[in-house]
Amino acid sequence: KSLQQLVGSFKLSHYNEYKSYLSYAMLVLLCVIINIVRGIKIEVKSVDSHSQIGLGNRENPLNALNHKVSKSPASICAHKSLQQLVGKCYSYEVSPILTFPTFGIRFCSSLYMSHLLQLDRYRYRLCPFQNVTQHEKENRWNSYKGILGVWSHWVYNEDYTEFMEGVYDGGESCGETLRFVTVKHECGNKTHITNVTEHELCQYQIQLASPLFCHNVFKKVVYALDSQLQRHYLQSEQEYENHILTAEGLKQERQNILLKWGCLHETCRFDNLKQCSMQYDVKEKQYQKLYAEYTELKQILTDNGLIMPNK
């Protein structure tokens, strides 16, 4: 009797395992059939596209959403060749890949599995020098559709000679902070988004490729300036070569040029008020130290008759 029970349980376990494998096989077969009928490749993960807003009209893409934003796009502050990107938008879809731990393999494109299993799928839309939006394409009552950021400013390299990345901030609220996006530019044979990541909660990074970004003219700040500021920029470099300006002095001159151009944006983000207060105290101490050195130097010059007391 014990032997019969053992054999029976063995058969039952194999039957259940066979039934499980059969279910997975049927689901895979269903995916293949749908794939054939719909004519969609299995390895699809993302979709890149671009379009002209309003069929060629340069309307503001913000009007397409019923969301309020607290700011308007800033000046482009870039080479005039990039003006051709204004009024165009580029989309990128991100879909999760469905996996089964039992097999450890991927199957079926999320492009149509999302219709079958209602998986999340996001469409990011970048309108250069205007805004970035996100659409959650799952049909549910609280699916997200909103603005991640509005064009704000450039981030420069340490010497203020090159454009590094663009910042779109002031997006919709995300808890106690606002969403924002950084856009990195890379060389490509066509203008399209190559990748989108959310490296931290509500902080996104987009990689935008374009033939425009293959040229050194785009990367260098000096080529984007108007003729007057360009002369000032080149003159400061010549003064540095002639040892009239120090490296720090040259950097300060470049900052002043960007300020005159209206394209220097310095921001500090703090997680809380305590961090902001601590940073303020540090800056206040630095200021007091510099002011004391200035006062001491001024007194030395006055004592030696090099400057008048009231100057």
PDB file of N, CA, C and O in Angstrom, residues 35 40-48 91-99 106-114 119-124 137 193-197:
ATOM      1  N   ASN A  35       2.309  36.971 -33.245  1.00  0.00           N
ATOM      2  CA  ASN A  35       3.427  37.627 -33.932  1.00  0.00           C
ATOM      3  C   ASN A  35       3.324  37.456 -35.451  1.00  0.00           C
ATOM      4  O   ASN A  35       3.567  38.390 -36.214  1.00  0.00           O
ATOM      5  N   ILE A  40       4.781  41.461 -36.559  1.00  0.00           N
ATOM      6  CA  ILE A  40       5.687  42.265 -35.734  1.00  0.00           C
ATOM      7  C   ILE A  40       6.884  41.417 -35.338  1.00  0.00           C
ATOM      8  O   ILE A  40       6.734  40.272 -34.930  1.00  0.00           O
ATOM      9  N   LYS A  41       8.077  41.988 -35.448  1.00  0.00           N
ATOM     10  CA  LYS A  41       9.282  41.264 -35.085  1.00  0.00           C
ATOM     11  C   LYS A  41       9.358  41.047 -33.581  1.00  0.00           C
ATOM     12  O   LYS A  41       9.000  41.923 -32.806  1.00  0.00           O
ATOM     13  N   ILE A  42       9.880  39.902 -33.176  1.00  0.00           N
ATOM     14  CA  ILE A  42       9.903  39.553 -31.760  1.00  0.00           C
ATOM     15  C   ILE A  42      10.865  40.413 -30.968  1.00  0.00           C
ATOM     16  O   ILE A  42      10.612  40.745 -29.833  1.00  0.00           O
ATOM     17  N   GLU A  43      11.973  40.843 -31.543  1.00  0.00           N
ATOM     18  CA  GLU A  43      13.020  41.522 -30.791  1.00  0.00           C
ATOM     19  C   GLU A  43      12.792  43.015 -30.612  1.00  0.00           C
ATOM     20  O   GLU A  43      13.670  43.717 -30.177  1.00  0.00           O
ATOM     21  N   VAL A  44      11.617  43.520 -30.973  1.00  0.00           N
ATOM     22  CA  VAL A  44      11.353  44.954 -30.826  1.00  0.00           C
ATOM     23  C   VAL A  44      11.367  45.337 -29.358  1.00  0.00           C
ATOM     24  O   VAL A  44      10.696  44.714 -28.549  1.00  0.00           O
ATOM     25  N   LYS A  45      12.144  46.383 -29.032  1.00  0.00           N
ATOM     26  CA  LYS A  45      12.180  46.897 -27.662  1.00  0.00           C
ATOM     27  C   LYS A  45      11.796  48.361 -27.611  1.00  0.00           C
ATOM     28  O   LYS A  45      11.173  48.819 -26.675  1.00  0.00           O
ATOM     29  N   SER A  46      12.191  49.136 -28.612  1.00  0.00           N
ATOM     30  CA  SER A  46      11.917  50.563 -28.582  1.00  0.00           C
ATOM     31  C   SER A  46      11.529  51.040 -29.965  1.00  0.00           C
ATOM     32  O   SER A  46      11.798  50.394 -30.970  1.00  0.00           O
ATOM     33  N   VAL A  47      10.891  52.194 -29.986  1.00  0.00           N
ATOM     34  CA  VAL A  47      10.463  52.800 -31.240  1.00  0.00           C
ATOM     35  C   VAL A  47      10.939  54.235 -31.256  1.00  0.00           C
ATOM     36  O   VAL A  47      10.648  55.010 -30.344  1.00  0.00           O
ATOM     37  N   ASP A  48      11.709  54.616 -32.260  1.00  0.00           N
ATOM     38  CA  ASP A  48      12.185  55.979 -32.417  1.00  0.00           C
ATOM     39  C   ASP A  48      11.428  56.625 -33.566  1.00  0.00           C
ATOM     40  O   ASP A  48      11.247  56.025 -34.613  1.00  0.00           O
ATOM     41  N   SER A  91      10.418  61.046 -30.408  1.00  0.00           N
ATOM     42  CA  SER A  91       9.790  60.143 -29.444  1.00  0.00           C
ATOM     43  C   SER A  91      10.609  58.882 -29.243  1.00  0.00           C
ATOM     44  O   SER A  91      11.355  58.454 -30.139  1.00  0.00           O
ATOM     45  N   TYR A  92      10.433  58.293 -28.088  1.00  0.00           N
ATOM     46  CA  TYR A  92      11.144  57.055 -27.745  1.00  0.00           C
ATOM     47  C   TYR A  92      10.265  56.269 -26.794  1.00  0.00           C
ATOM     48  O   TYR A  92       9.801  56.799 -25.773  1.00  0.00           O
ATOM     49  N   GLU A  93      10.004  55.008 -27.115  1.00  0.00           N
ATOM     50  CA  GLU A  93       9.169  54.167 -26.273  1.00  0.00           C
ATOM     51  C   GLU A  93      10.016  53.159 -25.522  1.00  0.00           C
ATOM     52  O   GLU A  93      10.928  52.553 -26.092  1.00  0.00           O
ATOM     53  N   VAL A  94       9.699  52.988 -24.269  1.00  0.00           N
ATOM     54  CA  VAL A  94      10.390  52.026 -23.410  1.00  0.00           C
ATOM     55  C   VAL A  94       9.358  51.043 -22.899  1.00  0.00           C
ATOM     56  O   VAL A  94       8.347  51.430 -22.322  1.00  0.00           O
ATOM     57  N   SER A  95       9.605  49.752 -23.125  1.00  0.00           N
ATOM     58  CA  SER A  95       8.694  48.706 -22.685  1.00  0.00           C
ATOM     59  C   SER A  95       9.443  47.690 -21.850  1.00  0.00           C
ATOM     60  O   SER A  95      10.597  47.380 -22.148  1.00  0.00           O
ATOM     61  N   PRO A  96       8.811  47.144 -20.818  1.00  0.00           N
ATOM     62  CA  PRO A  96       9.475  46.105 -20.026  1.00  0.00           C
ATOM     63  C   PRO A  96       9.572  44.801 -20.810  1.00  0.00           C
ATOM     64  O   PRO A  96       8.770  44.538 -21.697  1.00  0.00           O
ATOM     65  N   ILE A  97      10.586  44.004 -20.519  1.00  0.00           N
ATOM     66  CA  ILE A  97      10.758  42.691 -21.139  1.00  0.00           C
ATOM     67  C   ILE A  97      10.197  41.627 -20.200  1.00  0.00           C
ATOM     68  O   ILE A  97      10.605  41.515 -19.044  1.00  0.00           O
ATOM     69  N   LEU A  98       9.253  40.843 -20.690  1.00  0.00           N
ATOM     70  CA  LEU A  98       8.622  39.809 -19.873  1.00  0.00           C
ATOM     71  C   LEU A  98       9.541  38.603 -19.764  1.00  0.00           C
ATOM     72  O   LEU A  98      10.064  38.112 -20.759  1.00  0.00           O
ATOM     73  N   THR A  99       9.744  38.103 -18.554  1.00  0.00           N
ATOM     74  CA  THR A  99      10.613  36.939 -18.350  1.00  0.00           C
ATOM     75  C   THR A  99       9.918  35.898 -17.499  1.00  0.00           C
ATOM     76  O   THR A  99       9.027  36.216 -16.705  1.00  0.00           O
ATOM     77  N   ARG A 106      13.762  35.280 -22.527  1.00  0.00           N
ATOM     78  CA  ARG A 106      12.830  36.319 -22.920  1.00  0.00           C
ATOM     79  C   ARG A 106      12.024  35.827 -24.112  1.00  0.00           C
ATOM     80  O   ARG A 106      12.550  35.165 -24.983  1.00  0.00           O
ATOM     81  N   PHE A 107      10.763  36.183 -24.125  1.00  0.00           N
ATOM     82  CA  PHE A 107       9.983  35.822 -25.287  1.00  0.00           C
ATOM     83  C   PHE A 107       8.913  36.871 -25.497  1.00  0.00           C
ATOM     84  O   PHE A 107       8.434  37.506 -24.572  1.00  0.00           O
ATOM     85  N   CYS A 108       8.546  37.023 -26.759  1.00  0.00           N
ATOM     86  CA  CYS A 108       7.466  37.909 -27.172  1.00  0.00           C
ATOM     87  C   CYS A 108       7.808  39.367 -26.973  1.00  0.00           C
ATOM     88  O   CYS A 108       8.270  39.765 -25.919  1.00  0.00           O
ATOM     89  N   SER A 109       7.580  40.120 -27.978  1.00  0.00           N
ATOM     90  CA  SER A 109       7.830  41.555 -27.886  1.00  0.00           C
ATOM     91  C   SER A 109       6.819  42.194 -26.966  1.00  0.00           C
ATOM     92  O   SER A 109       5.630  41.901 -27.023  1.00  0.00           O
ATOM     93  N   SER A 110       7.301  43.097 -26.106  1.00  0.00           N
ATOM     94  CA  SER A 110       6.386  43.812 -25.218  1.00  0.00           C
ATOM     95  C   SER A 110       5.498  44.751 -26.019  1.00  0.00           C
ATOM     96  O   SER A 110       4.539  45.284 -25.500  1.00  0.00           O
ATOM     97  N   LEU A 111       5.818  44.937 -27.306  1.00  0.00           N
ATOM     98  CA  LEU A 111       5.006  45.799 -28.140  1.00  0.00           C
ATOM     99  C   LEU A 111       3.580  45.283 -28.260  1.00  0.00           C
ATOM    100  O   LEU A 111       2.635  46.043 -28.291  1.00  0.00           O
ATOM    101  N   TYR A 112       3.414  43.958 -28.328  1.00  0.00           N
ATOM    102  CA  TYR A 112       2.062  43.428 -28.361  1.00  0.00           C
ATOM    103  C   TYR A 112       1.696  42.687 -27.079  1.00  0.00           C
ATOM    104  O   TYR A 112       0.543  42.505 -26.774  1.00  0.00           O
ATOM    105  N   MET A 113       2.695  42.253 -26.288  1.00  0.00           N
ATOM    106  CA  MET A 113       2.382  41.626 -25.002  1.00  0.00           C
ATOM    107  C   MET A 113       1.730  42.613 -24.059  1.00  0.00           C
ATOM    108  O   MET A 113       0.957  42.250 -23.189  1.00  0.00           O
ATOM    109  N   SER A 114       2.036  43.925 -24.243  1.00  0.00           N
ATOM    110  CA  SER A 114       1.399  44.931 -23.394  1.00  0.00           C
ATOM    111  C   SER A 114      -0.100  44.964 -23.633  1.00  0.00           C
ATOM    112  O   SER A 114      -0.880  45.260 -22.737  1.00  0.00           O
ATOM    113  N   LEU A 119       0.934  45.404 -19.681  1.00  0.00           N
ATOM    114  CA  LEU A 119       2.184  45.825 -19.066  1.00  0.00           C
ATOM    115  C   LEU A 119       2.372  47.326 -19.261  1.00  0.00           C
ATOM    116  O   LEU A 119       1.855  47.908 -20.211  1.00  0.00           O
ATOM    117  N   ASP A 120       3.145  47.966 -18.350  1.00  0.00           N
ATOM    118  CA  ASP A 120       3.439  49.389 -18.484  1.00  0.00           C
ATOM    119  C   ASP A 120       4.276  49.631 -19.732  1.00  0.00           C
ATOM    120  O   ASP A 120       5.167  48.851 -20.050  1.00  0.00           O
ATOM    121  N   ARG A 121       4.020  50.744 -20.408  1.00  0.00           N
ATOM    122  CA  ARG A 121       4.836  51.149 -21.534  1.00  0.00           C
ATOM    123  C   ARG A 121       4.856  52.666 -21.549  1.00  0.00           C
ATOM    124  O   ARG A 121       3.824  53.315 -21.409  1.00  0.00           O
ATOM    125  N   TYR A 122       6.037  53.254 -21.703  1.00  0.00           N
ATOM    126  CA  TYR A 122       6.194  54.693 -21.605  1.00  0.00           C
ATOM    127  C   TYR A 122       6.666  55.269 -22.933  1.00  0.00           C
ATOM    128  O   TYR A 122       7.539  54.699 -23.591  1.00  0.00           O
ATOM    129  N   ARG A 123       6.110  56.385 -23.304  1.00  0.00           N
ATOM    130  CA  ARG A 123       6.597  57.134 -24.461  1.00  0.00           C
ATOM    131  C   ARG A 123       7.150  58.461 -23.971  1.00  0.00           C
ATOM    132  O   ARG A 123       6.443  59.253 -23.332  1.00  0.00           O
ATOM    133  N   TYR A 124       8.440  58.683 -24.244  1.00  0.00           N
ATOM    134  CA  TYR A 124       9.094  59.947 -23.921  1.00  0.00           C
ATOM    135  C   TYR A 124       9.145  60.790 -25.187  1.00  0.00           C
ATOM    136  O   TYR A 124       9.455  60.287 -26.263  1.00  0.00           O
ATOM    137  N   LYS A 137       1.377  54.517 -21.345  1.00  0.00           N
ATOM    138  CA  LYS A 137       0.407  54.086 -22.342  1.00  0.00           C
ATOM    139  C   LYS A 137      -0.531  52.979 -21.857  1.00  0.00           C
ATOM    140  O   LYS A 137      -1.382  52.524 -22.599  1.00  0.00           O
ATOM    141  N   ILE A 193      16.363  59.908 -30.699  1.00  0.00           N
ATOM    142  CA  ILE A 193      16.719  59.558 -29.324  1.00  0.00           C
ATOM    143  C   ILE A 193      17.260  58.140 -29.311  1.00  0.00           C
ATOM    144  O   ILE A 193      16.641  57.222 -29.846  1.00  0.00           O
ATOM    145  N   THR A 194      18.422  57.961 -28.704  1.00  0.00           N
ATOM    146  CA  THR A 194      19.035  56.629 -28.657  1.00  0.00           C
ATOM    147  C   THR A 194      18.784  55.905 -27.340  1.00  0.00           C
ATOM    148  O   THR A 194      18.838  54.680 -27.290  1.00  0.00           O
ATOM    149  N   ASN A 195      18.494  56.655 -26.270  1.00  0.00           N
ATOM    150  CA  ASN A 195      18.269  55.989 -24.986  1.00  0.00           C
ATOM    151  C   ASN A 195      17.620  56.955 -23.998  1.00  0.00           C
ATOM    152  O   ASN A 195      17.837  58.172 -24.074  1.00  0.00           O
ATOM    153  N   VAL A 196      16.828  56.393 -23.092  1.00  0.00           N
ATOM    154  CA  VAL A 196      16.221  57.157 -22.002  1.00  0.00           C
ATOM    155  C   VAL A 196      16.372  56.348 -20.727  1.00  0.00           C
ATOM    156  O   VAL A 196      16.060  55.156 -20.705  1.00  0.00           O
ATOM    157  N   THR A 197      16.880  56.971 -19.667  1.00  0.00           N
ATOM    158  CA  THR A 197      17.016  56.294 -18.378  1.00  0.00           C
ATOM    159  C   THR A 197      16.491  57.191 -17.264  1.00  0.00           C
ATOM    160  O   THR A 197      16.523  58.419 -17.373  1.00  0.00           O
TER     161      THR A 197
END
